[in-house]
Coordinates of C-alpha atoms and ligand atoms in Angstrom, one line a residue:
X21 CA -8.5 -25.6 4.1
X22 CA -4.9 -24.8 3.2
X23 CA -5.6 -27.6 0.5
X24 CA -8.9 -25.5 -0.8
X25 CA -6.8 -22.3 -0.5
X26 CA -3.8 -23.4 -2.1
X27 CA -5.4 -24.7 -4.6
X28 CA -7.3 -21.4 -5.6
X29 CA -4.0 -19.8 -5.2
X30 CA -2.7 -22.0 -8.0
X31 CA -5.4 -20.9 -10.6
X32 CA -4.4 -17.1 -9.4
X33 CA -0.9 -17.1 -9.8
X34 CA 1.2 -17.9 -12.7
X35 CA 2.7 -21.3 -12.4
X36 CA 6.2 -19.9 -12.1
X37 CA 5.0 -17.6 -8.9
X38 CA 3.2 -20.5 -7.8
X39 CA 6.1 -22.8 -7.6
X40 CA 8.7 -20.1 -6.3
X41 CA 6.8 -18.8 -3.8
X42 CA 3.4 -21.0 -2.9
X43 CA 4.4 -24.4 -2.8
X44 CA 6.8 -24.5 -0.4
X45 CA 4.7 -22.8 1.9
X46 CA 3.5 -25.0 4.9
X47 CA 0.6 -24.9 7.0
X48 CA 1.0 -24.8 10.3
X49 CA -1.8 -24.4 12.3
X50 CA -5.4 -23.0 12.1
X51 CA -7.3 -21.1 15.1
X52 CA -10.0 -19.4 15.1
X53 CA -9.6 -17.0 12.6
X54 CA -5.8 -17.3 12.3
X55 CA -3.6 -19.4 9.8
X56 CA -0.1 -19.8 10.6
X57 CA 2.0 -20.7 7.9
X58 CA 5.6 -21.0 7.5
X59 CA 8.0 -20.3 5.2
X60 CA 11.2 -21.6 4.1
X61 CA 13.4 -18.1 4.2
X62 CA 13.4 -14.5 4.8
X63 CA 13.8 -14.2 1.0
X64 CA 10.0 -15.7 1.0
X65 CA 8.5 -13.8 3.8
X66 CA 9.5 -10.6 2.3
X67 CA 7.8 -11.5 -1.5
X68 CA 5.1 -12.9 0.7
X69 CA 4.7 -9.6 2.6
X70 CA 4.8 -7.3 -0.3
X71 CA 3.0 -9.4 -3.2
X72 CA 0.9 -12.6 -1.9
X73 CA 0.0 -11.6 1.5
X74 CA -3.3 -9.3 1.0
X75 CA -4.7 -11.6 -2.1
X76 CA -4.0 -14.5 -0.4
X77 CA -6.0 -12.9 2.7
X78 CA -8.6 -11.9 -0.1
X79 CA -9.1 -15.4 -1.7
X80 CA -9.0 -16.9 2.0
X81 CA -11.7 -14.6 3.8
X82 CA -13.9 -15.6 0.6
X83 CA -13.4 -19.4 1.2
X84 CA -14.2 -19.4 5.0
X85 CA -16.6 -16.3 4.5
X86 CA -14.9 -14.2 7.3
X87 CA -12.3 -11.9 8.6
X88 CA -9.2 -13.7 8.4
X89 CA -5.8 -13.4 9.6
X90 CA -2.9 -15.2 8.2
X91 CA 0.9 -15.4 10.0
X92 CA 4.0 -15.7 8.4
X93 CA 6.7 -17.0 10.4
X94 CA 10.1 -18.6 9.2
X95 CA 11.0 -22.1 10.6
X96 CA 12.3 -21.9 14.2
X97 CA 16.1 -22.1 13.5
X98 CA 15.9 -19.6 11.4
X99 CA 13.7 -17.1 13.6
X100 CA 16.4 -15.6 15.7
X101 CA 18.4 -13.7 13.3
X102 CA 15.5 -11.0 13.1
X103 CA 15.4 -7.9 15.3
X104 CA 15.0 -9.8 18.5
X105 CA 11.5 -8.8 18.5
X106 CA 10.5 -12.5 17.9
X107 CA 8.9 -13.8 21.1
X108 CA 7.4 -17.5 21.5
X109 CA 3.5 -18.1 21.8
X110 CA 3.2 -19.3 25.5
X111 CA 4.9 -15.7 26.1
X112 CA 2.5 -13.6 27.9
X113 CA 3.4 -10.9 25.6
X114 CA 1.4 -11.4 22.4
X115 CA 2.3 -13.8 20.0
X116 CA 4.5 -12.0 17.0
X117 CA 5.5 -13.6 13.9
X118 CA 7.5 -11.6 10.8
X119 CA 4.6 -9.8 9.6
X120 CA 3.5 -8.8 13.1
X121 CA 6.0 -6.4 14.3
X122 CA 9.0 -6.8 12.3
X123 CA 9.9 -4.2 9.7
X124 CA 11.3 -5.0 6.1
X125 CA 14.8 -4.4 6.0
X126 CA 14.5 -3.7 2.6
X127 CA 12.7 -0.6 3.2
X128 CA 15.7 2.3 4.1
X129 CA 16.3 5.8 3.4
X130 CA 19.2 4.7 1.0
X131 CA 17.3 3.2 -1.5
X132 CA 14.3 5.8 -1.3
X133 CA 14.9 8.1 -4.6
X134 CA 13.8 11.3 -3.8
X135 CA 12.1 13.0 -6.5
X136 CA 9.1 16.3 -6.7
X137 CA 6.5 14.6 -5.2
X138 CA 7.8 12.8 -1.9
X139 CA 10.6 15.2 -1.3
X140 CA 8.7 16.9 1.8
X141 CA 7.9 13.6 3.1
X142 CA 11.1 12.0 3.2
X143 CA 12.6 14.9 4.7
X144 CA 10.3 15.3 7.9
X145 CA 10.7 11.2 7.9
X146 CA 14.5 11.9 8.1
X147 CA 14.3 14.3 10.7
X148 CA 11.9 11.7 12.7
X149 CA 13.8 8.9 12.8
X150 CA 17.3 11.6 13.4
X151 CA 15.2 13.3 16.7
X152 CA 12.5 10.8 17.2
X153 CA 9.2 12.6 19.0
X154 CA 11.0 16.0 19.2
X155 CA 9.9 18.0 15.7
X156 CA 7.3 16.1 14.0
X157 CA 5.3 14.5 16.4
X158 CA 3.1 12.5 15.3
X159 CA 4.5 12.4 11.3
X160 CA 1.6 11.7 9.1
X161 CA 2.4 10.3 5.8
X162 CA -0.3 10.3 3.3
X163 CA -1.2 10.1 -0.7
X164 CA -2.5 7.3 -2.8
X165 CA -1.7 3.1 -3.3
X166 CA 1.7 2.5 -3.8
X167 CA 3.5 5.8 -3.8
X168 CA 6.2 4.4 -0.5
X169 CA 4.2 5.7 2.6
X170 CA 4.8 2.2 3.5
X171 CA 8.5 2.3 2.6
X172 CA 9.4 5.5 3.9
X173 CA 7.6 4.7 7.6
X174 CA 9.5 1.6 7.3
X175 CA 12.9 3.4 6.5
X176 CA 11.9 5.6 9.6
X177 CA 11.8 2.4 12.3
X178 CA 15.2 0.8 10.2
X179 CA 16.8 3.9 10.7
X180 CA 16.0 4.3 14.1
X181 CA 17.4 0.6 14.9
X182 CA 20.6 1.4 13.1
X183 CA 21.3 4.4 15.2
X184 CA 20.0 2.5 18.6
X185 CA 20.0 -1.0 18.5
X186 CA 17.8 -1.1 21.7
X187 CA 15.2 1.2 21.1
X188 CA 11.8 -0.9 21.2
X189 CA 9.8 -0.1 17.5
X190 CA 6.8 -1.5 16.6
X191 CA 5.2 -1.7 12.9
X192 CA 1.7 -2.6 12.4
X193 CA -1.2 -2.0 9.9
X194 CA -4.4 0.1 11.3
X195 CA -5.9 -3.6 10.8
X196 CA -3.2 -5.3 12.8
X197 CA -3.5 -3.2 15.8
X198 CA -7.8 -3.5 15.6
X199 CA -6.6 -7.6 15.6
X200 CA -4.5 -7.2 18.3
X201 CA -6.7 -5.1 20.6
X202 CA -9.8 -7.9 19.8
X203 CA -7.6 -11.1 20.5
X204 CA -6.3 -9.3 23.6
X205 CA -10.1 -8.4 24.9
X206 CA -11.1 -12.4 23.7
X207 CA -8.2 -14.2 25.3
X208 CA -8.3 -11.3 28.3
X209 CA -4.6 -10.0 27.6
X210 CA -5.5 -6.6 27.4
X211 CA -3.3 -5.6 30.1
X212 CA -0.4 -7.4 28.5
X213 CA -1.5 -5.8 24.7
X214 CA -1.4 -2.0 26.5
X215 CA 2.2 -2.6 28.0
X216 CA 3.5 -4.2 24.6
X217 CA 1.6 -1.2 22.5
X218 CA 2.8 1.6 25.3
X219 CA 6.2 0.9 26.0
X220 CA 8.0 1.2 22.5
X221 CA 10.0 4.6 21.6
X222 CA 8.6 4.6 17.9
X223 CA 5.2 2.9 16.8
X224 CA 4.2 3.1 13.4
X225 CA 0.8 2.6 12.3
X226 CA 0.2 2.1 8.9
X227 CA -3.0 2.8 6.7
X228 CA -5.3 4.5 9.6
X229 CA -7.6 5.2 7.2
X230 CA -9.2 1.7 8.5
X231 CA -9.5 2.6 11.7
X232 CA -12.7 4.6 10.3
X233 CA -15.8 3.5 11.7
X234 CA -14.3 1.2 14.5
X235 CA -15.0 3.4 17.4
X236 CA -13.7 1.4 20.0
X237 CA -10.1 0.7 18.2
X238 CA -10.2 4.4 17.7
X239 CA -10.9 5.0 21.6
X240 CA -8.1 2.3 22.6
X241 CA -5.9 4.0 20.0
X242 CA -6.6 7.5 21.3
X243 CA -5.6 6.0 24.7
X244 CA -2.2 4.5 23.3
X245 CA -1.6 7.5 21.5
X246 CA -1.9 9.9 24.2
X247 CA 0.6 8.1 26.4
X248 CA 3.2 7.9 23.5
X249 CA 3.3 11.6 23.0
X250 CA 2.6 12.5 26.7
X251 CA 6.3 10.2 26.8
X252 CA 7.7 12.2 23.8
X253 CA 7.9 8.9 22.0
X254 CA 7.8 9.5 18.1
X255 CA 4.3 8.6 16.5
X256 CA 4.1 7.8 12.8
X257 CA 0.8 7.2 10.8
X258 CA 0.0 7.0 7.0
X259 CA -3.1 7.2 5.4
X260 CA -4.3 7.0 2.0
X261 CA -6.1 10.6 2.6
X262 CA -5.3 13.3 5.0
X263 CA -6.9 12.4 8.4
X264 CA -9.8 15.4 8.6
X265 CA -11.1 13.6 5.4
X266 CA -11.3 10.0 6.5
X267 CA -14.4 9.5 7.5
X268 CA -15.9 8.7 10.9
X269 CA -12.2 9.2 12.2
X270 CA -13.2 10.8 15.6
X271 CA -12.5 14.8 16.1
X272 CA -10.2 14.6 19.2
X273 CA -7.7 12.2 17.1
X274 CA -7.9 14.5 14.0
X275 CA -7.0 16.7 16.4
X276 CA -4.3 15.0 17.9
X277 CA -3.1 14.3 14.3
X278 CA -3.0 17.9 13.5
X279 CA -0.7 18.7 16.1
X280 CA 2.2 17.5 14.7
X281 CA 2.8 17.4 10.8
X282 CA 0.8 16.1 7.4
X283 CA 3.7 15.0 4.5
X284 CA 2.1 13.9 1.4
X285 CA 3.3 11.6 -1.3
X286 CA 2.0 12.5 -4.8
X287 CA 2.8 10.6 -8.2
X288 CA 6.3 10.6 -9.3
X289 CA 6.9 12.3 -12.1
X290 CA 8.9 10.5 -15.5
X291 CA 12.3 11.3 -13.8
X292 CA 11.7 10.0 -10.9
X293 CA 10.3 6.6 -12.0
X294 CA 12.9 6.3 -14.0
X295 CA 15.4 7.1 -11.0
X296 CA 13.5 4.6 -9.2
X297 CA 13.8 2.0 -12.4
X298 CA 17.7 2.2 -12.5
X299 CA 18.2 2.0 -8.9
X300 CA 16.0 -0.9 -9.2
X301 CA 17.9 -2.4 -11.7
X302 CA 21.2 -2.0 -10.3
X303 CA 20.0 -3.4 -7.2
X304 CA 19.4 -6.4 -9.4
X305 CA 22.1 -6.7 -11.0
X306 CA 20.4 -6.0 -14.9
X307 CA 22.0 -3.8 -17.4
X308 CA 19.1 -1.6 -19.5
X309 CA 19.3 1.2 -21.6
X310 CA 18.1 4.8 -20.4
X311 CA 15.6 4.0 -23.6
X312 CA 14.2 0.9 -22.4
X313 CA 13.9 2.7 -19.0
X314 CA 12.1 5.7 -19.9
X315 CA 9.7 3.4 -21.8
X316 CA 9.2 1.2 -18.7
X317 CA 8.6 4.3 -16.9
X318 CA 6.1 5.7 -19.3
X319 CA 3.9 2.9 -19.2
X320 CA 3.2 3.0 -15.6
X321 CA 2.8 6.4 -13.8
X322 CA 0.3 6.6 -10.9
X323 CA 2.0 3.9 -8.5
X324 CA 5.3 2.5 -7.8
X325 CA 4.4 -0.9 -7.0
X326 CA 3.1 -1.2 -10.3
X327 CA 6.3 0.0 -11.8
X328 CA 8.5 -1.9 -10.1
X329 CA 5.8 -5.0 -11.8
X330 CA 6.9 -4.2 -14.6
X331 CA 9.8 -4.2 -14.5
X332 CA 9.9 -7.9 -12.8
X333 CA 7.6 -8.7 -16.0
X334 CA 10.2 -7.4 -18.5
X335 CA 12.9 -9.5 -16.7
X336 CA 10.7 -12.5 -16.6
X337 CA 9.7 -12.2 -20.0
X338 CA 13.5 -11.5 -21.5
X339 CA 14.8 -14.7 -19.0
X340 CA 12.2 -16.9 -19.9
X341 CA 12.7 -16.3 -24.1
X342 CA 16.1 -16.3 -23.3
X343 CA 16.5 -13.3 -24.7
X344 CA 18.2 -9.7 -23.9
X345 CA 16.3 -6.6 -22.3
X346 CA 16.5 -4.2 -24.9
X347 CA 13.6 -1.6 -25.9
X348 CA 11.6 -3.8 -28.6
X349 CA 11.6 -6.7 -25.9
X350 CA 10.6 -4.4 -23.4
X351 CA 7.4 -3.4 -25.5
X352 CA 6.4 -7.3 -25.9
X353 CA 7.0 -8.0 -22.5
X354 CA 4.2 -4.9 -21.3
X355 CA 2.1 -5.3 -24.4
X356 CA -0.5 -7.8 -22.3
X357 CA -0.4 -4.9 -19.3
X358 CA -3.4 -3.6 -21.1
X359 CA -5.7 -6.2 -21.6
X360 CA -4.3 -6.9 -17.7
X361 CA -6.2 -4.3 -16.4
X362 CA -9.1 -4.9 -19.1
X363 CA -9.5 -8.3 -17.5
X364 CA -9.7 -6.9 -14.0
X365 CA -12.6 -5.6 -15.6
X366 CA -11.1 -2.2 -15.5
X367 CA -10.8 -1.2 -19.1
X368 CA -11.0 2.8 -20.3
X369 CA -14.3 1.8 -21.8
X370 CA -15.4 0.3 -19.1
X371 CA -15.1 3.2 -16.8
X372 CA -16.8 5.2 -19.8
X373 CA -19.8 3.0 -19.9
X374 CA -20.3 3.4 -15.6
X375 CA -20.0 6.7 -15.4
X376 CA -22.1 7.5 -18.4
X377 CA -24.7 5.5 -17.1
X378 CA -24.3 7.4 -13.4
X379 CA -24.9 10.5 -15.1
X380 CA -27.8 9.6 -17.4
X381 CA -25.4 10.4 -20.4
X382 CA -24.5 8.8 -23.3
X383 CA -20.5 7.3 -23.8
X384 CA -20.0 9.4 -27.0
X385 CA -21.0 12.4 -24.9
X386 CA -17.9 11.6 -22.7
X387 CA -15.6 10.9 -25.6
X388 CA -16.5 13.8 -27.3
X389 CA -16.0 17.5 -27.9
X390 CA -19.0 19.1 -26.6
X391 CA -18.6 21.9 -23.7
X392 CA -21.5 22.2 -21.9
X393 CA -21.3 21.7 -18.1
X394 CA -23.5 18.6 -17.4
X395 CA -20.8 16.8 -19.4
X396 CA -17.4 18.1 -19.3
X397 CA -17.6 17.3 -15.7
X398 CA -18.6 13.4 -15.7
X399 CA -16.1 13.3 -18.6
X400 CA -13.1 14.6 -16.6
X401 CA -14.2 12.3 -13.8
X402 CA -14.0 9.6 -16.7
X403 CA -10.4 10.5 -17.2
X404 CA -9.8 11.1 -13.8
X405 CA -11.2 7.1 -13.1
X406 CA -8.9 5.9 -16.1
X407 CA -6.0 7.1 -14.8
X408 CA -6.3 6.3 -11.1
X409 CA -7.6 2.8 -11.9
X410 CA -5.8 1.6 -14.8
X411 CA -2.6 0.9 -16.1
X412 CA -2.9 2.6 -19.3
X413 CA -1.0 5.8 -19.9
X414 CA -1.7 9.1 -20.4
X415 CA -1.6 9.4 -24.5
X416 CA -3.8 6.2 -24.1
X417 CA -5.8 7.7 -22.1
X418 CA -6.3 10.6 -24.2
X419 CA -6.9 8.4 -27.5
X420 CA -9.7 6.7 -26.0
X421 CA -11.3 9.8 -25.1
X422 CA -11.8 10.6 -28.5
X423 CA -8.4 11.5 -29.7
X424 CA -7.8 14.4 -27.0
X425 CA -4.1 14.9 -26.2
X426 CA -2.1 13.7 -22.9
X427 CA -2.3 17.5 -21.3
X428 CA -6.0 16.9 -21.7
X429 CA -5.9 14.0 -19.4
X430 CA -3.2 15.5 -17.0
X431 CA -6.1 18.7 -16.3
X432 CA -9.0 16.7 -15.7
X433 CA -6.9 14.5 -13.5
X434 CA -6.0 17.3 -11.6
X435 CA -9.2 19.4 -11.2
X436 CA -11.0 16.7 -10.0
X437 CA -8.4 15.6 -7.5
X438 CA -8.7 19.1 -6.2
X439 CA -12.2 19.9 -6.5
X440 CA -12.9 16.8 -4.6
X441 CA -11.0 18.0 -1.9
X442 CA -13.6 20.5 -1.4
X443 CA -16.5 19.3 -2.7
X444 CA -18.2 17.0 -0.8
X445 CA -21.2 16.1 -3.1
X446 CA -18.3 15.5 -6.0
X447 CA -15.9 13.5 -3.7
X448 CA -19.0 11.3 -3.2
X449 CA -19.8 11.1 -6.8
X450 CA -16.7 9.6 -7.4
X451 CA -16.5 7.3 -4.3
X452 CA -19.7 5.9 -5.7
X453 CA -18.2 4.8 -9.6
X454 CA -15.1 3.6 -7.5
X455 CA -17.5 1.4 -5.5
X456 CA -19.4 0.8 -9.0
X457 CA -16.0 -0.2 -10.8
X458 CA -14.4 -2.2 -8.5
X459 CA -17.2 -4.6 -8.4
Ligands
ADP14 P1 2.3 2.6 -0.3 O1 2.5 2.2 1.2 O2 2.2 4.1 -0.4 O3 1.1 1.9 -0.9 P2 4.8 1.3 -0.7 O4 5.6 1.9 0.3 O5 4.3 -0.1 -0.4 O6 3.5 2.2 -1.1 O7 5.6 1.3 -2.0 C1 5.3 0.4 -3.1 C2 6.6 -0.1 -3.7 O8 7.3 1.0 -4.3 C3 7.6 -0.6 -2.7 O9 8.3 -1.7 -3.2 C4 8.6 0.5 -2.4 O10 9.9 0.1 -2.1 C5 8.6 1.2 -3.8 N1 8.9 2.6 -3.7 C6 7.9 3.6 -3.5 N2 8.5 4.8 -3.5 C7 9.8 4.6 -3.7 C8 10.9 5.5 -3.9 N3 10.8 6.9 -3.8 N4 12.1 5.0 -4.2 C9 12.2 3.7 -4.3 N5 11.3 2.8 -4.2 C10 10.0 3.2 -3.9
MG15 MG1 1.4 0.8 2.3

């Protein structure tokens, strides 16, 4: 299997990524639905963690044709220098490996740039991890892919370690818990899962949005949560929505959720990013220009993971020519970024074509000029697609929709992410070409 998967992991990644980061990898052991594989430092589980481990999940599940877990762990000698979390299998506890419980040391308060649109959010995280389950209890985090919910409930559980070395914190996706709680019913450890999940001072549960529709994770969760506030013990959640919109999320845990407070994340604006870019940067040791940063910046605007890409594909482009990061270099390196998301089968056009067709329209009613209701709508939702699932950039945007300026964009964008807010029959228009597009 790990041959078969490896081997598709080879034709995925670029040869470079593949050597750095793949083929030192080993297999360890496979268990049911569980592949253990080790890796040869902490400097690989963390790339592995942020950037292989969900397409390498991905390109598993559809080789075995099931729900899969994989397990990172780091060769035995080197194990013990993580947080002491790091237990053996025959332990009666659960088995946890790096990704299981251990948080990313990488993520802090320090090197979260504060900027308009997480501001609020990093604030009440402050104050969580400062006087854990006294103020904002539970601390929801929410907004879209790759705007540092992740980070910043991360920085929460480092920051809590630095100040008390003892306290017990626990990290785990909305899909590691619903693991955890099967494999403890299966193997009949659910006593020992509800001591390890209810004795910790902070838990963190990332993503809850994928607790929807699992009404007995949601009924074990309810039960773990209850106990956790009952024992003022700080709560922290993120989802990509907030929680009274995911669906089939149970009443009395909205509920719950309301009672303490909702944070959002929004995009960062150009500053920002470009705060983020030279902190980045530094952190890397690479000298660039304001210029070539702003440009960076201005290519990539709706997600931070996607900036910080760039960036590592400006740097791997200028090493690899040999050549210096300057602003024209900068522009070769990102000029494929397009055709990138084109081959993802996400191209402007694309999204054009789909929702056209959706709403019985033709695609130069949604690039052009005419105002009457039946099509301003679908084409705002056009623009509004474009920019949440693409790469390309607002002017870009703008010139494929018939020539109409960046501001243009910037409106649609933001009528239909509030109208959907209350309008159910739109929000599940758009749901529907999301569905349709990412097919
Ligand atoms: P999410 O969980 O919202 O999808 P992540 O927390 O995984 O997003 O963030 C994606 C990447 O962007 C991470 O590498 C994170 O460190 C970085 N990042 C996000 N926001 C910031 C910020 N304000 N300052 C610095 N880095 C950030
Ligand atoms: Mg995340």
């Amino acid at each position: 299997l790990w041959q078969q998967l490896s081997a598709e992991l080879k034709k995925t990644f670029k040869p470079v990524s593949y050597n750095t980061w793949i083929a030192s990898v080993k297999p360890i052991e496979i268990s049911g639905d569980t592949l253990v594989l080790e890796l040869p430092s902490e400097f690989h589980l963390n790339y592995w963690n942020e950037h292989l481990l969900d397409p390498t999940q991905t390109i598993l599940e559809e080789l075995t044709g099931q729900a899969m877990t994989i397990k990172l762990r780091l060769p035995n000698q080197l194990t013990n220098q993580n947080q002491g979390q790091t237990q053996t299998l025959d332990n009666d506890e659960k088995a946890v490996y790096g990704h299981d419980t251990h948080l990313n040391d990488q993520y802090t308060f320090d090197n979260f740039v504060i900027g308009a649109g997480n501001y609020l959010a990093q604030a009440a995280a402050l104050s969580a991890a400062e006087e854990p389950g006294e103020i904002y209890n539970p601390l929801n985090i929410y907004g879209g892919v790759g705007l540092g919910k992740t980070h910043l409930m991360q920085a929460i559980g480092n920051e809590m370690l630095r100040r008390n070395p003892d306290a017990k914190v626990k990290y785990v996706t909305s899909e590691e818990f619903t693991n955890d709680l099967i494999n403890s019913i299966r193997t009949r450890r659910q006593e020992a899962f509800r001591r390890e999940y209810r004795s910790v001072d902070l838990l963190l549960v990332d993503d809850i949005q994928f607790f929807a529709d699992k009404e007995a994770i949601q009924e074990e969760f309810f039960h773990t949560f209850n106990k956790l506030y009952e024992n003022k013990k700080q709560i922290v959640l993120t989802s990509d929505r907030i929680p009274s919109e995911i669906p089939k999320l149970e009443d009395r845990l909205v509920s719950r959720f309301r009672s303490g407070l909702s944070a959002d994340i929004t995009p960062p604006d150009l500053e920002t990013r470009i705060a983020i870019l030279r902190n980045k940067a530094l952190a890397e040791g690479l000298e660039i220009d304001d210029q070539t940063l702003s440009y960076i910046a201005s290519q990539i605007d709706t997600n931070i993971r996607e900036l910080e890409g760039a960036l590592v594909r400006v740097q791997a482009y200028c090493t690899i020519n040999k050549i210096d990061i300057d602003l024209e270099n900068a522009m070769a390196a990102l000029q494929g970024l397009q055709e990138l998301s084109a081959e993802r089968g996400l191209s402007i056009s694309g999204i054009q074509e789909v929702v056209a067709q959706y709403y019985r329209l033709q695609v130069a009613d949604i690039t052009g000029k005419k105002r009457t209701k039946n099509i301003v709508e679908p084409r705002q939702i056009a623009m509004y697609l474009a920019r949440e699932l693409t790469d390309n950039s607002l002017p870009k945007i703008g010139k494929e929709f018939g020539g109409k300026d960046h501001t243009t964009v910037i409106h649609a964008h933001e009528k239909i992410a509030t109208n959907i807010k209350r309008d159910s029959e739109l929000r599940k228009q758009v749901s529907d070409l999301q569905k349709l597009l990412q097919n």
